[in-house]
Amino acid sequence: MTTLTSPAQTLAQATAQLPLIAILRGLTPAEAPAIGEALVSSGFAIIEVPLNSPEPLRSIAALTSLFPQALIGAGTVLNVQQVNEVHAAGGRLVVAPNFNPAVVAQALALNMVVLPGVFTPTEAFAALDAGAHGLKLFPAEMISPATVKAMRAVLPASAALMPVGSITPDNMAPYRAAGANGFGLGSALYAPGRSAQMVQQQAQAFVRAFKG
């Protein structure tokens, strides 16, 4: 017997396992199976393939087929048409660098998890009011732990705050102490041409740092 879970429940389950999003910018469909295995075997439960990668929809389709237990989708989703394309490829996750109400609405209509990018409390509250399941704080290079603490003080406790941008195993702790719930991990985890073995080593380093 299968039970249908809401997008909010899907995100909660994935973040309970490990609230780290693997951002695979530049991934090719040929690399997807090995890189996906390196991540999932290391404990990762959330994977995004930015749409400015080579043939991203093919990579998303491959990953969702191979790792149905993971929450997989796209990053750099900028319009409604792209939301539809990610859904058609089997993706269940929409991540954006910005807050576009139409993108959030379409993701919700398709029962997808949606994490828009925000930079200010105004954007954060607007995104949550629109139905966002969590918030990508971007770019984290310009959002200090002190800023996260200030935002955490006024935003709902249920709102997941996930800094993205130049996050490494060494700089997560101050953000977590300030109230960040998780992180999006880019080039410190994966970069084009990096072997699956190297990605696995980086993934394990992130897991150790987060749990440590």
PDB file of C-alpha atoms in Angstrom:
ATOM      1  CA  MET A   1       0.000   0.000   0.000  1.00  0.00           C
ATOM      2  CA  THR A   2       1.463   3.347  -1.038  1.00  0.00           C
ATOM      3  CA  THR A   3       0.705   6.560   0.797  1.00  0.00           C
ATOM      4  CA  LEU A   4       0.762   9.856  -1.042  1.00  0.00           C
ATOM      5  CA  THR A   5       2.923  12.461   0.646  1.00  0.00           C
ATOM      6  CA  SER A   6       2.644  16.197   0.167  1.00  0.00           C
ATOM      7  CA  PRO A   7       5.607  18.190  -1.155  1.00  0.00           C
ATOM      8  CA  ALA A   8       6.092  19.622   2.338  1.00  0.00           C
ATOM      9  CA  GLN A   9       6.266  16.088   3.767  1.00  0.00           C
ATOM     10  CA  THR A  10       8.617  15.021   0.992  1.00  0.00           C
ATOM     11  CA  LEU A  11      10.978  17.898   1.800  1.00  0.00           C
ATOM     12  CA  ALA A  12      10.725  17.222   5.538  1.00  0.00           C
ATOM     13  CA  GLN A  13      11.633  13.570   5.035  1.00  0.00           C
ATOM     14  CA  ALA A  14      14.586  14.420   2.793  1.00  0.00           C
ATOM     15  CA  THR A  15      15.949  17.100   5.101  1.00  0.00           C
ATOM     16  CA  ALA A  16      15.507  14.822   8.102  1.00  0.00           C
ATOM     17  CA  GLN A  17      17.845  12.390   6.350  1.00  0.00           C
ATOM     18  CA  LEU A  18      20.353  15.098   5.355  1.00  0.00           C
ATOM     19  CA  PRO A  19      19.498  18.768   4.725  1.00  0.00           C
ATOM     20  CA  LEU A  20      22.239  19.277   2.149  1.00  0.00           C
ATOM     21  CA  ILE A  21      21.345  19.921  -1.501  1.00  0.00           C
ATOM     22  CA  ALA A  22      23.857  18.695  -4.058  1.00  0.00           C
ATOM     23  CA  ILE A  23      24.024  21.291  -6.850  1.00  0.00           C
ATOM     24  CA  LEU A  24      25.412  19.582  -9.952  1.00  0.00           C
ATOM     25  CA  ARG A  25      26.006  22.527 -12.273  1.00  0.00           C
ATOM     26  CA  GLY A  26      27.627  21.324 -15.481  1.00  0.00           C
ATOM     27  CA  LEU A  27      26.648  17.662 -15.036  1.00  0.00           C
ATOM     28  CA  THR A  28      26.265  15.673 -18.263  1.00  0.00           C
ATOM     29  CA  PRO A  29      23.783  12.804 -18.721  1.00  0.00           C
ATOM     30  CA  ALA A  30      26.703  10.390 -19.134  1.00  0.00           C
ATOM     31  CA  GLU A  31      28.071  11.353 -15.708  1.00  0.00           C
ATOM     32  CA  ALA A  32      24.726  11.348 -13.925  1.00  0.00           C
ATOM     33  CA  PRO A  33      24.547   7.674 -12.836  1.00  0.00           C
ATOM     34  CA  ALA A  34      28.007   7.541 -11.254  1.00  0.00           C
ATOM     35  CA  ILE A  35      27.769  10.971  -9.636  1.00  0.00           C
ATOM     36  CA  GLY A  36      24.296  10.176  -8.343  1.00  0.00           C
ATOM     37  CA  GLU A  37      25.513   6.910  -6.834  1.00  0.00           C
ATOM     38  CA  ALA A  38      28.447   8.694  -5.169  1.00  0.00           C
ATOM     39  CA  LEU A  39      26.034  11.142  -3.534  1.00  0.00           C
ATOM     40  CA  VAL A  40      23.220   8.783  -2.547  1.00  0.00           C
ATOM     41  CA  SER A  41      25.648   6.232  -1.121  1.00  0.00           C
ATOM     42  CA  SER A  42      27.134   9.033   1.012  1.00  0.00           C
ATOM     43  CA  GLY A  43      23.724   9.858   2.483  1.00  0.00           C
ATOM     44  CA  PHE A  44      22.528  12.667   0.228  1.00  0.00           C
ATOM     45  CA  ALA A  45      18.759  12.793  -0.276  1.00  0.00           C
ATOM     46  CA  ILE A  46      18.361  16.004  -2.336  1.00  0.00           C
ATOM     47  CA  ILE A  47      19.944  16.601  -5.749  1.00  0.00           C
ATOM     48  CA  GLU A  48      19.449  19.464  -8.189  1.00  0.00           C
ATOM     49  CA  VAL A  49      20.714  19.775 -11.749  1.00  0.00           C
ATOM     50  CA  PRO A  50      20.786  23.453 -12.764  1.00  0.00           C
ATOM     51  CA  LEU A  51      19.082  24.053 -16.085  1.00  0.00           C
ATOM     52  CA  ASN A  52      22.164  25.797 -17.473  1.00  0.00           C
ATOM     53  CA  SER A  53      23.919  22.407 -17.499  1.00  0.00           C
ATOM     54  CA  PRO A  54      24.329  20.301 -20.677  1.00  0.00           C
ATOM     55  CA  GLU A  55      21.043  18.463 -21.416  1.00  0.00           C
ATOM     56  CA  PRO A  56      19.801  18.899 -17.839  1.00  0.00           C
ATOM     57  CA  LEU A  57      16.429  17.262 -18.397  1.00  0.00           C
ATOM     58  CA  ARG A  58      18.105  14.052 -19.567  1.00  0.00           C
ATOM     59  CA  SER A  59      20.257  14.028 -16.442  1.00  0.00           C
ATOM     60  CA  ILE A  60      17.218  14.630 -14.236  1.00  0.00           C
ATOM     61  CA  ALA A  61      15.320  11.806 -15.943  1.00  0.00           C
ATOM     62  CA  ALA A  62      18.262   9.439 -15.453  1.00  0.00           C
ATOM     63  CA  LEU A  63      18.711  10.363 -11.796  1.00  0.00           C
ATOM     64  CA  THR A  64      15.011  10.062 -10.936  1.00  0.00           C
ATOM     65  CA  SER A  65      14.889   6.650 -12.603  1.00  0.00           C
ATOM     66  CA  LEU A  66      17.972   5.340 -10.790  1.00  0.00           C
ATOM     67  CA  PHE A  67      17.375   6.940  -7.381  1.00  0.00           C
ATOM     68  CA  PRO A  68      13.606   7.165  -6.798  1.00  0.00           C
ATOM     69  CA  GLN A  69      14.211   7.399  -3.049  1.00  0.00           C
ATOM     70  CA  ALA A  70      15.899  10.793  -3.462  1.00  0.00           C
ATOM     71  CA  LEU A  71      14.308  14.213  -4.001  1.00  0.00           C
ATOM     72  CA  ILE A  72      15.634  15.212  -7.422  1.00  0.00           C
ATOM     73  CA  GLY A  73      14.913  18.174  -9.648  1.00  0.00           C
ATOM     74  CA  ALA A  74      16.303  21.306 -11.190  1.00  0.00           C
ATOM     75  CA  GLY A  75      18.017  24.504 -10.199  1.00  0.00           C
ATOM     76  CA  THR A  76      18.096  27.862 -11.998  1.00  0.00           C
ATOM     77  CA  VAL A  77      14.393  27.466 -12.822  1.00  0.00           C
ATOM     78  CA  LEU A  78      13.322  30.880 -14.086  1.00  0.00           C
ATOM     79  CA  ASN A  79       9.879  30.473 -15.718  1.00  0.00           C
ATOM     80  CA  VAL A  80       6.717  28.402 -15.829  1.00  0.00           C
ATOM     81  CA  GLN A  81       7.707  26.534 -19.005  1.00  0.00           C
ATOM     82  CA  GLN A  82      10.845  25.265 -17.289  1.00  0.00           C
ATOM     83  CA  VAL A  83       8.799  24.075 -14.300  1.00  0.00           C
ATOM     84  CA  ASN A  84       6.643  22.057 -16.709  1.00  0.00           C
ATOM     85  CA  GLU A  85       9.705  20.584 -18.426  1.00  0.00           C
ATOM     86  CA  VAL A  86      11.306  19.530 -15.131  1.00  0.00           C
ATOM     87  CA  HIS A  87       8.045  17.888 -14.048  1.00  0.00           C
ATOM     88  CA  ALA A  88       7.787  16.047 -17.371  1.00  0.00           C
ATOM     89  CA  ALA A  89      11.337  14.731 -16.867  1.00  0.00           C
ATOM     90  CA  GLY A  90      10.314  13.252 -13.513  1.00  0.00           C
ATOM     91  CA  GLY A  91      11.741  15.980 -11.297  1.00  0.00           C
ATOM     92  CA  ARG A  92       9.996  16.718  -8.016  1.00  0.00           C
ATOM     93  CA  LEU A  93      12.094  19.724  -6.966  1.00  0.00           C
ATOM     94  CA  VAL A  94      12.248  23.303  -8.279  1.00  0.00           C
ATOM     95  CA  VAL A  95      15.036  25.571  -7.029  1.00  0.00           C
ATOM     96  CA  ALA A  96      15.462  29.138  -8.268  1.00  0.00           C
ATOM     97  CA  PRO A  97      18.010  31.910  -7.710  1.00  0.00           C
ATOM     98  CA  ASN A  98      15.122  34.375  -7.383  1.00  0.00           C
ATOM     99  CA  PHE A  99      11.521  34.609  -6.221  1.00  0.00           C
ATOM    100  CA  ASN A 100       9.098  34.479  -9.154  1.00  0.00           C
ATOM    101  CA  PRO A 101       5.499  34.065  -7.937  1.00  0.00           C
ATOM    102  CA  ALA A 102       4.493  32.349 -11.197  1.00  0.00           C
ATOM    103  CA  VAL A 103       7.227  29.735 -10.804  1.00  0.00           C
ATOM    104  CA  VAL A 104       6.172  29.017  -7.218  1.00  0.00           C
ATOM    105  CA  ALA A 105       2.498  28.784  -8.217  1.00  0.00           C
ATOM    106  CA  GLN A 106       3.178  26.363 -11.072  1.00  0.00           C
ATOM    107  CA  ALA A 107       5.397  24.158  -8.914  1.00  0.00           C
ATOM    108  CA  LEU A 108       2.650  23.994  -6.301  1.00  0.00           C
ATOM    109  CA  ALA A 109       0.074  23.187  -8.985  1.00  0.00           C
ATOM    110  CA  LEU A 110       2.230  20.230 -10.066  1.00  0.00           C
ATOM    111  CA  ASN A 111       2.767  19.019  -6.477  1.00  0.00           C
ATOM    112  CA  MET A 112       6.484  19.802  -6.578  1.00  0.00           C
ATOM    113  CA  VAL A 113       8.796  21.019  -3.819  1.00  0.00           C
ATOM    114  CA  VAL A 114       9.766  24.633  -4.504  1.00  0.00           C
ATOM    115  CA  LEU A 115      12.673  26.562  -2.967  1.00  0.00           C
ATOM    116  CA  PRO A 116      12.926  30.090  -4.385  1.00  0.00           C
ATOM    117  CA  GLY A 117      15.957  32.269  -3.889  1.00  0.00           C
ATOM    118  CA  VAL A 118      15.636  35.261  -1.565  1.00  0.00           C
ATOM    119  CA  PHE A 119      18.008  37.904  -0.229  1.00  0.00           C
ATOM    120  CA  THR A 120      15.904  40.132   2.030  1.00  0.00           C
ATOM    121  CA  PRO A 121      13.181  39.667   4.656  1.00  0.00           C
ATOM    122  CA  THR A 122      10.712  41.282   2.239  1.00  0.00           C
ATOM    123  CA  GLU A 123      11.443  38.653  -0.407  1.00  0.00           C
ATOM    124  CA  ALA A 124      11.440  35.902   2.206  1.00  0.00           C
ATOM    125  CA  PHE A 125       7.989  36.764   3.555  1.00  0.00           C
ATOM    126  CA  ALA A 126       6.594  37.191   0.034  1.00  0.00           C
ATOM    127  CA  ALA A 127       7.931  33.784  -1.013  1.00  0.00           C
ATOM    128  CA  LEU A 128       6.489  32.085   2.065  1.00  0.00           C
ATOM    129  CA  ASP A 129       3.139  33.809   1.528  1.00  0.00           C
ATOM    130  CA  ALA A 130       3.163  32.447  -2.040  1.00  0.00           C
ATOM    131  CA  GLY A 131       3.574  28.911  -0.694  1.00  0.00           C
ATOM    132  CA  ALA A 132       7.312  28.253  -0.881  1.00  0.00           C
ATOM    133  CA  HIS A 133       8.340  25.162   1.093  1.00  0.00           C
ATOM    134  CA  GLY A 134      11.699  26.659   2.074  1.00  0.00           C
ATOM    135  CA  LEU A 135      14.030  29.512   1.220  1.00  0.00           C
ATOM    136  CA  LYS A 136      17.324  29.491  -0.638  1.00  0.00           C
ATOM    137  CA  LEU A 137      19.373  32.335   0.886  1.00  0.00           C
ATOM    138  CA  PHE A 138      21.408  33.456  -2.097  1.00  0.00           C
ATOM    139  CA  PRO A 139      24.144  34.458  -2.569  1.00  0.00           C
ATOM    140  CA  ALA A 140      25.454  33.364   0.820  1.00  0.00           C
ATOM    141  CA  GLU A 141      28.698  35.241   0.132  1.00  0.00           C
ATOM    142  CA  MET A 142      26.649  38.394   0.821  1.00  0.00           C
ATOM    143  CA  ILE A 143      24.519  36.940   3.653  1.00  0.00           C
ATOM    144  CA  SER A 144      26.520  36.574   6.855  1.00  0.00           C
ATOM    145  CA  PRO A 145      25.607  34.308   9.771  1.00  0.00           C
ATOM    146  CA  ALA A 146      24.605  37.492  11.637  1.00  0.00           C
ATOM    147  CA  THR A 147      22.129  38.259   8.842  1.00  0.00           C
ATOM    148  CA  VAL A 148      20.736  34.735   9.027  1.00  0.00           C
ATOM    149  CA  LYS A 149      20.284  35.148  12.781  1.00  0.00           C
ATOM    150  CA  ALA A 150      18.377  38.400  12.266  1.00  0.00           C
ATOM    151  CA  MET A 151      16.135  36.820   9.614  1.00  0.00           C
ATOM    152  CA  ARG A 152      15.591  33.746  11.750  1.00  0.00           C
ATOM    153  CA  ALA A 153      14.326  35.977  14.575  1.00  0.00           C
ATOM    154  CA  VAL A 154      11.408  37.265  12.491  1.00  0.00           C
ATOM    155  CA  LEU A 155      10.638  34.448  10.036  1.00  0.00           C
ATOM    156  CA  PRO A 156       8.375  31.535  11.030  1.00  0.00           C
ATOM    157  CA  ALA A 157      10.247  28.774  12.847  1.00  0.00           C
ATOM    158  CA  SER A 158       8.853  26.323  10.288  1.00  0.00           C
ATOM    159  CA  ALA A 159      10.538  28.136   7.383  1.00  0.00           C
ATOM    160  CA  ALA A 160      13.614  26.235   6.231  1.00  0.00           C
ATOM    161  CA  LEU A 161      16.530  28.615   5.600  1.00  0.00           C
ATOM    162  CA  MET A 162      19.235  27.222   3.318  1.00  0.00           C
ATOM    163  CA  PRO A 163      22.263  29.378   2.460  1.00  0.00           C
ATOM    164  CA  VAL A 164      23.738  28.737  -0.981  1.00  0.00           C
ATOM    165  CA  GLY A 165      26.991  30.101  -2.366  1.00  0.00           C
ATOM    166  CA  SER A 166      30.611  29.240  -1.484  1.00  0.00           C
ATOM    167  CA  ILE A 167      29.540  26.851   1.290  1.00  0.00           C
ATOM    168  CA  THR A 168      32.338  24.509   2.397  1.00  0.00           C
ATOM    169  CA  PRO A 169      32.683  21.912   5.166  1.00  0.00           C
ATOM    170  CA  ASP A 170      34.567  24.555   7.152  1.00  0.00           C
ATOM    171  CA  ASN A 171      32.040  27.403   7.107  1.00  0.00           C
ATOM    172  CA  MET A 172      28.732  25.644   7.820  1.00  0.00           C
ATOM    173  CA  ALA A 173      28.938  25.748  11.621  1.00  0.00           C
ATOM    174  CA  PRO A 174      28.464  29.539  12.084  1.00  0.00           C
ATOM    175  CA  TYR A 175      25.443  29.508   9.777  1.00  0.00           C
ATOM    176  CA  ARG A 176      23.913  26.562  11.636  1.00  0.00           C
ATOM    177  CA  ALA A 177      24.473  28.305  14.970  1.00  0.00           C
ATOM    178  CA  ALA A 178      22.668  31.334  13.517  1.00  0.00           C
ATOM    179  CA  GLY A 179      19.632  29.248  12.568  1.00  0.00           C
ATOM    180  CA  ALA A 180      20.262  27.879   9.069  1.00  0.00           C
ATOM    181  CA  ASN A 181      18.479  24.560   8.531  1.00  0.00           C
ATOM    182  CA  GLY A 182      20.600  23.239   5.696  1.00  0.00           C
ATOM    183  CA  PHE A 183      22.715  24.254   2.722  1.00  0.00           C
ATOM    184  CA  GLY A 184      23.034  24.096  -1.027  1.00  0.00           C
ATOM    185  CA  LEU A 185      26.462  22.852  -2.068  1.00  0.00           C
ATOM    186  CA  GLY A 186      27.984  23.843  -5.381  1.00  0.00           C
ATOM    187  CA  SER A 187      31.536  23.720  -6.681  1.00  0.00           C
ATOM    188  CA  ALA A 188      33.012  22.621  -3.362  1.00  0.00           C
ATOM    189  CA  LEU A 189      31.095  19.372  -3.876  1.00  0.00           C
ATOM    190  CA  TYR A 190      30.873  18.921  -7.644  1.00  0.00           C
ATOM    191  CA  ALA A 191      32.506  20.586 -10.627  1.00  0.00           C
ATOM    192  CA  PRO A 192      32.497  19.459 -14.271  1.00  0.00           C
ATOM    193  CA  GLY A 193      35.075  16.786 -14.881  1.00  0.00           C
ATOM    194  CA  ARG A 194      35.435  15.804 -11.228  1.00  0.00           C
ATOM    195  CA  SER A 195      35.424  12.023 -10.856  1.00  0.00           C
ATOM    196  CA  ALA A 196      32.720  10.167  -8.975  1.00  0.00           C
ATOM    197  CA  GLN A 197      35.345   9.058  -6.460  1.00  0.00           C
ATOM    198  CA  MET A 198      36.372  12.666  -5.787  1.00  0.00           C
ATOM    199  CA  VAL A 199      32.728  13.722  -5.481  1.00  0.00           C
ATOM    200  CA  GLN A 200      32.139  10.906  -3.005  1.00  0.00           C
ATOM    201  CA  GLN A 201      35.113  12.027  -0.917  1.00  0.00           C
ATOM    202  CA  GLN A 202      33.799  15.604  -0.878  1.00  0.00           C
ATOM    203  CA  ALA A 203      30.278  14.412  -0.102  1.00  0.00           C
ATOM    204  CA  GLN A 204      31.528  12.417   2.865  1.00  0.00           C
ATOM    205  CA  ALA A 205      33.525  15.411   4.097  1.00  0.00           C
ATOM    206  CA  PHE A 206      30.371  17.547   4.009  1.00  0.00           C
ATOM    207  CA  VAL A 207      28.363  14.868   5.829  1.00  0.00           C
ATOM    208  CA  ARG A 208      31.023  14.563   8.545  1.00  0.00           C
ATOM    209  CA  ALA A 209      31.189  18.337   8.971  1.00  0.00           C
ATOM    210  CA  PHE A 210      27.405  18.699   9.139  1.00  0.00           C
ATOM    211  CA  LYS A 211      26.926  15.867  11.625  1.00  0.00           C
ATOM    212  CA  GLY A 212      30.060  16.645  13.583  1.00  0.00           C
TER     213      GLY A 212
END
